[in-house]
Coordinates of C-alpha atoms and ligand atoms in Angstrom, one line a residue:
X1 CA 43.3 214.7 258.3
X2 CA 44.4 218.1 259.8
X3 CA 43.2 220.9 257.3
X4 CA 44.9 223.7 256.6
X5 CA 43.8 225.1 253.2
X6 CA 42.6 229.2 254.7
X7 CA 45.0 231.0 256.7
X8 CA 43.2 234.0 257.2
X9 CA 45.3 237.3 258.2
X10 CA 44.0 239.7 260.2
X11 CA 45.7 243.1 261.6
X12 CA 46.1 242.7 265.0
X13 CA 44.9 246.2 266.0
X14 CA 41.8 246.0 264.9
X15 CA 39.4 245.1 267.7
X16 CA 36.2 244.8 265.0
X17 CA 37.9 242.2 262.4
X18 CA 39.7 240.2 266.5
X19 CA 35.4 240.3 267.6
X20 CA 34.2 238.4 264.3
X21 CA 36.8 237.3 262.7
X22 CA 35.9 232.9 263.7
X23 CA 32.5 233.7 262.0
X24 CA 34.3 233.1 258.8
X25 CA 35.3 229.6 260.1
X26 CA 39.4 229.7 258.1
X27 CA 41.0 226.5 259.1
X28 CA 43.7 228.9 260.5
X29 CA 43.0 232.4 262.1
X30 CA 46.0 234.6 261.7
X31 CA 46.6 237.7 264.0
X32 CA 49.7 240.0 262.8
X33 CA 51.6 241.9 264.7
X34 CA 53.8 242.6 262.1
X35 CA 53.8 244.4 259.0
X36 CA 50.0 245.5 259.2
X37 CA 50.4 247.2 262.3
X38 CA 52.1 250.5 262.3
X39 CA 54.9 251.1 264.9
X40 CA 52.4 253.2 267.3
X41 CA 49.8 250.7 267.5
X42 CA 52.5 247.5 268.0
X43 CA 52.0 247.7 272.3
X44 CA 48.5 247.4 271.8
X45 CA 47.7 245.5 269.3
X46 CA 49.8 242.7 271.2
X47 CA 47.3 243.8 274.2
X48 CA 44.3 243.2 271.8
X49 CA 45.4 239.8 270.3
X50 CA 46.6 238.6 273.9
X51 CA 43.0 238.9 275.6
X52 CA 41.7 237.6 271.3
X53 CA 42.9 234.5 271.9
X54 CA 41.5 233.9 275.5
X55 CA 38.2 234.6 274.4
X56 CA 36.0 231.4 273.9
X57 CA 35.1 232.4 271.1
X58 CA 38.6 231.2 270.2
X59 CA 39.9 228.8 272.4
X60 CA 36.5 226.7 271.6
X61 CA 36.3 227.6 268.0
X62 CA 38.2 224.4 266.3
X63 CA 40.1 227.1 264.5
X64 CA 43.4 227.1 264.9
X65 CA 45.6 229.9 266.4
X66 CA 48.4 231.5 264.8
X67 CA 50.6 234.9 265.6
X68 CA 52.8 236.5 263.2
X69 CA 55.3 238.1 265.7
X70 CA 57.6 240.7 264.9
X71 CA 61.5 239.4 264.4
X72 CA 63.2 238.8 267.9
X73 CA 65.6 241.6 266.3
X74 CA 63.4 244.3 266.5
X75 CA 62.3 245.7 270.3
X76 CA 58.9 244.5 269.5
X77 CA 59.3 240.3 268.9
X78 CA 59.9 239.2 272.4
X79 CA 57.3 241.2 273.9
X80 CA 55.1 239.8 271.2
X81 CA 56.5 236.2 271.8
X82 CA 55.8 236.3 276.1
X83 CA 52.5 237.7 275.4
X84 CA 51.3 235.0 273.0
X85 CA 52.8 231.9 274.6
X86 CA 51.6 232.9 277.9
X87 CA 48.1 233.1 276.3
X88 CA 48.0 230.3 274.7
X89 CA 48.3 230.7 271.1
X90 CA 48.4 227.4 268.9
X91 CA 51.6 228.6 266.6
X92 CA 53.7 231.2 266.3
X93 CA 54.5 232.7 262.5
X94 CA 57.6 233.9 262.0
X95 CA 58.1 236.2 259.7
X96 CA 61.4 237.3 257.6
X97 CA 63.1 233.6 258.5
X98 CA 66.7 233.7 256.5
X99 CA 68.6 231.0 258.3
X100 CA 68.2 227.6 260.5
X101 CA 69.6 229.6 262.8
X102 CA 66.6 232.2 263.2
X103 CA 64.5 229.1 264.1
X104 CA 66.4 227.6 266.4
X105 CA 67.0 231.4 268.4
X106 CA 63.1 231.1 268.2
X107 CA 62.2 227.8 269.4
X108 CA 64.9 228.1 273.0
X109 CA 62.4 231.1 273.7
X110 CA 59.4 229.5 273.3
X111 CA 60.8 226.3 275.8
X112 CA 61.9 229.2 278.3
X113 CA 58.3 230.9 278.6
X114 CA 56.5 227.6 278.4
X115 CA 58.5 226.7 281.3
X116 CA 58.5 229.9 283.1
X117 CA 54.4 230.1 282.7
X118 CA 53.4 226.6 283.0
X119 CA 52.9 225.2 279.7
X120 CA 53.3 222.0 278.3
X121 CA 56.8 222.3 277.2
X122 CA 56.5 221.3 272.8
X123 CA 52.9 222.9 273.2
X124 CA 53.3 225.7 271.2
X125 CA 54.1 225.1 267.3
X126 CA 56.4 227.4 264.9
X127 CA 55.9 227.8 261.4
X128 CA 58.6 229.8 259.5
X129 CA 57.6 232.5 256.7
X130 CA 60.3 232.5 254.1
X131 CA 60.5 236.3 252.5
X132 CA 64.4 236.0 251.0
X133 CA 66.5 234.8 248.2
X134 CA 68.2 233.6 251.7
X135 CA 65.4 231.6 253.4
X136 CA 64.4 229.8 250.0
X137 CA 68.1 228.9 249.6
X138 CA 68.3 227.4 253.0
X139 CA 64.2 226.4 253.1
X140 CA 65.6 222.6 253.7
X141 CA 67.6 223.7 256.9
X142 CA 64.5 226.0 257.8
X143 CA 62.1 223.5 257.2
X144 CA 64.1 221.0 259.2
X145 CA 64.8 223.1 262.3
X146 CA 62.6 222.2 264.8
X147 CA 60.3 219.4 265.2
X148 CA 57.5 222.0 266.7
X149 CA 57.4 223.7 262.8
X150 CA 54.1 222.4 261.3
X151 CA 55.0 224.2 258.0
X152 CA 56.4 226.7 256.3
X153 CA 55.5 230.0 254.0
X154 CA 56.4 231.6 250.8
X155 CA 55.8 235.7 251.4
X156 CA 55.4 236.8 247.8
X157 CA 56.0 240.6 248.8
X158 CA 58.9 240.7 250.6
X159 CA 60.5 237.7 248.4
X160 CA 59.9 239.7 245.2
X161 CA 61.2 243.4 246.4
X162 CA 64.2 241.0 247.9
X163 CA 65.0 239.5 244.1
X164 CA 65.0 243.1 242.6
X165 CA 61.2 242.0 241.0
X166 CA 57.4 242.5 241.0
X167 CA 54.7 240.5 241.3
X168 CA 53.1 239.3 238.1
X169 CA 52.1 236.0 236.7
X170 CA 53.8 233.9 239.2
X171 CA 56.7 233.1 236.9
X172 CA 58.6 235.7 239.4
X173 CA 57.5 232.5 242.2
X174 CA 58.3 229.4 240.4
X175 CA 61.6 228.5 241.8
X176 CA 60.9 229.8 245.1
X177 CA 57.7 228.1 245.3
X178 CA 59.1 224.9 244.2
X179 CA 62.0 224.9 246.5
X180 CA 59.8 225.7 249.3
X181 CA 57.7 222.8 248.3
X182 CA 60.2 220.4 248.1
X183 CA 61.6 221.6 251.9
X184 CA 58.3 221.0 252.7
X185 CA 58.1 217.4 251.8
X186 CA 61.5 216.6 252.8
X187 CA 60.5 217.8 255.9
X188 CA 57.1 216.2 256.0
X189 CA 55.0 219.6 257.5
X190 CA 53.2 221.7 255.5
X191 CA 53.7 224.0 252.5
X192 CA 51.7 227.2 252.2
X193 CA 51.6 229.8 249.5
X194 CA 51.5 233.6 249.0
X195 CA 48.7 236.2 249.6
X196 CA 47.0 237.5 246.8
X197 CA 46.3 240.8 247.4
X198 CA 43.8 242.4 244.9
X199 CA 40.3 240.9 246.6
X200 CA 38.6 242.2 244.1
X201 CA 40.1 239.9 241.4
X202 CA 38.1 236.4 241.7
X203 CA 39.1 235.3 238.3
X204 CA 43.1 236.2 239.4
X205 CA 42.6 234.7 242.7
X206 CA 40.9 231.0 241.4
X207 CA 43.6 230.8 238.8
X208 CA 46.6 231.1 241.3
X209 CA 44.6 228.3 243.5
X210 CA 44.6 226.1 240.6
X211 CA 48.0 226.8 240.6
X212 CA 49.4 225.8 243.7
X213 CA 46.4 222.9 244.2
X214 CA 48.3 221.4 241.6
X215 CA 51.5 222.1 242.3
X216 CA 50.6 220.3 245.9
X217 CA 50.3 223.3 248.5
X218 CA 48.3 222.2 251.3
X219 CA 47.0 226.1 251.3
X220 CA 47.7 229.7 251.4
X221 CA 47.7 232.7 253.4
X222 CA 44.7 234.9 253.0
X223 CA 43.6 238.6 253.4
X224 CA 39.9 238.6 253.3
X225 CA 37.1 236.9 254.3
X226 CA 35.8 236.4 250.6
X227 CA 38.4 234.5 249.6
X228 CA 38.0 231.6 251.8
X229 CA 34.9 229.5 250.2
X230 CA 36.4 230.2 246.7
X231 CA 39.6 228.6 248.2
X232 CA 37.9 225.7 249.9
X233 CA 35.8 224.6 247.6
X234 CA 38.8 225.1 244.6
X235 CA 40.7 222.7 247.2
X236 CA 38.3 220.2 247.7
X237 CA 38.0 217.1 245.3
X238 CA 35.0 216.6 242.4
X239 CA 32.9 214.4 242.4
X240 CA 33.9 212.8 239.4
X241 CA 37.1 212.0 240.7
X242 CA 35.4 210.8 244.1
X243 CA 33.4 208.4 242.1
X244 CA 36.2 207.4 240.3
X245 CA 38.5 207.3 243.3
X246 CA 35.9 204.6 244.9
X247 CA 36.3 202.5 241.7
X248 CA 39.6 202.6 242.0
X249 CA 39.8 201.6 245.5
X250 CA 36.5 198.5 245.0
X251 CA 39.0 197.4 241.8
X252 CA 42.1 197.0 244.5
X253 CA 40.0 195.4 247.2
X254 CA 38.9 193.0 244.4
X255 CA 42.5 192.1 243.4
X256 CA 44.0 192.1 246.7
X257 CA 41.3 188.8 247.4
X258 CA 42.9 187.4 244.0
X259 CA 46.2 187.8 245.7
X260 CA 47.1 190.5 242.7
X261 CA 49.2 193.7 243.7
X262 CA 48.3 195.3 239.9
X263 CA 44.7 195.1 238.4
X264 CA 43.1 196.8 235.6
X265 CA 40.3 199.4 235.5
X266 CA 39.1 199.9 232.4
X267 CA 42.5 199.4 230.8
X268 CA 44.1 201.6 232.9
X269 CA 47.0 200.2 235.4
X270 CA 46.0 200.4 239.2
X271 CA 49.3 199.3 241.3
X272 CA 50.0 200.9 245.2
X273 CA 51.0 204.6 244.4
X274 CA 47.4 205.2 242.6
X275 CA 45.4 203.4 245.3
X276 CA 47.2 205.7 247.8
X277 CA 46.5 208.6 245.7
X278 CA 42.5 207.5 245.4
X279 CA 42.0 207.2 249.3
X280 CA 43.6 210.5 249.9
X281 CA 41.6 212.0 247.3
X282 CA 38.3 210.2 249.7
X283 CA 39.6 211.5 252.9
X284 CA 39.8 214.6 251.7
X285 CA 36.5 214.6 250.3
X286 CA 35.2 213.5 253.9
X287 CA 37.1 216.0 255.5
X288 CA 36.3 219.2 252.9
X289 CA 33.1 218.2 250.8
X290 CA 32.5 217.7 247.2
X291 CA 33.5 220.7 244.8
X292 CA 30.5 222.6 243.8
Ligands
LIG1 C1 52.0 241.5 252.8 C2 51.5 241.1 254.2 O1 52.1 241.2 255.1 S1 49.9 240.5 254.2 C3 49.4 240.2 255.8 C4 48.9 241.3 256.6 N1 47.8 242.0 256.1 C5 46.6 241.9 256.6 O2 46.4 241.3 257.7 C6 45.4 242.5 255.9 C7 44.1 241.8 256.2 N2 43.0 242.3 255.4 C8 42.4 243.5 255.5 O3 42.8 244.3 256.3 C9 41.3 243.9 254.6 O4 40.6 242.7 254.1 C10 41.7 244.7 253.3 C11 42.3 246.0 253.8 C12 42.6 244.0 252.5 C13 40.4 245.0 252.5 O5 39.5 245.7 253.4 P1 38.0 246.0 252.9 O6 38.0 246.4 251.5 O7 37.4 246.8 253.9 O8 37.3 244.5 253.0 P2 35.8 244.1 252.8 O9 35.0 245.2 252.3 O10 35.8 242.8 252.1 O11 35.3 243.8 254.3 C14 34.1 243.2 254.5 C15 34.0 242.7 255.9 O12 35.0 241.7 256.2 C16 35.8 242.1 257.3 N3 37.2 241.8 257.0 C17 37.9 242.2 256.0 N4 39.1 241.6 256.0 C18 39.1 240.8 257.1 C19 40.1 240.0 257.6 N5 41.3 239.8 257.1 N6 39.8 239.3 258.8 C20 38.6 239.4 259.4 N7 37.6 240.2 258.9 C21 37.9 240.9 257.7 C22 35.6 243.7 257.4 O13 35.9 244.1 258.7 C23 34.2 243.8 257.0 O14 33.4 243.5 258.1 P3 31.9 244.3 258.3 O15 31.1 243.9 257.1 O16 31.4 243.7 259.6 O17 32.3 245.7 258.4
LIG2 O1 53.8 236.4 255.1 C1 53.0 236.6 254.2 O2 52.3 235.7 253.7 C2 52.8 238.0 253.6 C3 54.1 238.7 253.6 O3 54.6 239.1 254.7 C4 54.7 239.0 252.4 O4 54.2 238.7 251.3 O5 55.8 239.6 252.4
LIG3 MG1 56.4 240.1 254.5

């Protein structure tokens, strides 16, 4: 089970957070080259996260790679897009993704560098950040652009200035970050949610977790380094429902040797769709831990 619960932003022009930043141990490491880097520092931050993600430190981590490039409509995305193929980078973020279209323009440039530096041709994944009324109305096409996407984003900030809004309780996200959802499934890759920006604000920050846990986000994008345990251990499974996952699965075994596709555990109806649901909820407790 691939986890992908902490995607952990990081401003690609600064060297100390591109030194440390694995010590944190995210499931996903992500340097930007985009909106957190101002126009004078874009040439070398691209220079810094280039040699970042050679470093063994990296490479050897078991943390995954990810660059938010600029658009390919502004002079910075290519540059950003030869520099991180050509070094390797696990999957490229796009940001600002309105159309099918934007995906598509994305991946022919990604096959033409793999090719023209020697890299496994489909190597490099995509993911798409939705930041529009646009790109939630065509999330489906998005999400079903490319078969190198391993998932998509909802970018709370941009998505609310672009519906004339703010961000408050969420109810400003609900639609978008149901239809992004449901893309996401259709699609079968992954959904993630928005940053939450005030890092401060634990309370604020476990609340929207619950949020989109339930909802079924497989994670979110972060900002800080203290919001990645609170995420993890929001995201993993408790050991109540472990222990009750187990019975459920012991109660199928049972009636599978009775021949029985239904049984009953303490008057409660165990058919396919719950037995499914109790061995995800196991491997994810092997692959996460037990909440605390
Ligand atoms: C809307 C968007 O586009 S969001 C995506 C782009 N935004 C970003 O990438 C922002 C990333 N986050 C940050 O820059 C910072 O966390 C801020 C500005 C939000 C807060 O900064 P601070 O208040 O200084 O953070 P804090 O006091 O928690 O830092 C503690 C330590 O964690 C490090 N740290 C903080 N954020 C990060 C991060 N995202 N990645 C790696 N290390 C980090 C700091 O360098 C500091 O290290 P040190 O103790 O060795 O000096
Ligand atoms: O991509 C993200 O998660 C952050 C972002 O740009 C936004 O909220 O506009
Ligand atoms: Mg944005």
């Amino acid at each position: 089970m691939k986890l992908r619960r902490s995607m952990l932003f990081l401003p690609g022009s600064n060297a100390a957070m591109l030194s440390t930043a694995f010590v944190y141990k995210p499931d996903s490491i992500m340097f930007d080259l985009e909106d957190a880097v101002s126009l004078r520092e874009k040439d070398s931050a691209r220079l810094l996260v280039f040699h970042a993600l050679r470093m063994p430190a990296y490479r050897d981590s078991g943390i995954e790679t990810v660059v938010r490039i600029n658009p390919l409509s502004t002079p910075f995305g290519m540059k950003d897009l030869e520099a991180v193929v050509r070094a390797g980078v696990e999957v490229v973020r796009l940001p600002k993704t309105d159309t099918a279209d934007d995906v598509h323009a994305l991946e022919a440039e990604v096959e033409r560098i793999e090719r023209e530096c020697g890299r496994e041709v489909g190597s490099t994944r995509l993911m798409a950040a939705i930041e529009s009324a646009s790109g939630v109305v065509n999330a489906v096409a998005i999400a079903t652009a490319s078969k190198r996407l391993i998932g998509i984003a909802l970018a709370g900030f941009d998505y609310v200035m672009d519906m004339q809004t703010e961000r408050g309780d969420g109810t400003e996200l609900f639609y978008a970050r149901c239809a992004v959802l449901h893309a996401a499934r259709f699609a079968k890759i992954d959904a993630f949610d928005v940053v939450f920006s005030d890092v401060n604000d634990d309370d604020g920050f476990l609340k929207e977790v619950d949020l989109i846990r339930r909802l079924g986000f497989n994670g979110k994008s972060l900002i800080n380094p203290r919001q990645i345990d609170l995420l993890h251990n929001a995201f993993a499974p408790t050991q109540e429902e472990v222990d009750y996952s187990r019975r459920v699965v012991a109660a199928a075994e049972q009636g599978e040797k009775q021949g029985l596709g239904v049984v009953s555990l303490n008057g409660k109806m165990i058919d396919a769709p719950v037995i499914e649901h109790a061995r995800v909820v196991l491997r994810r407790a092997e692959a996460s831990g037990v909440r605390q």
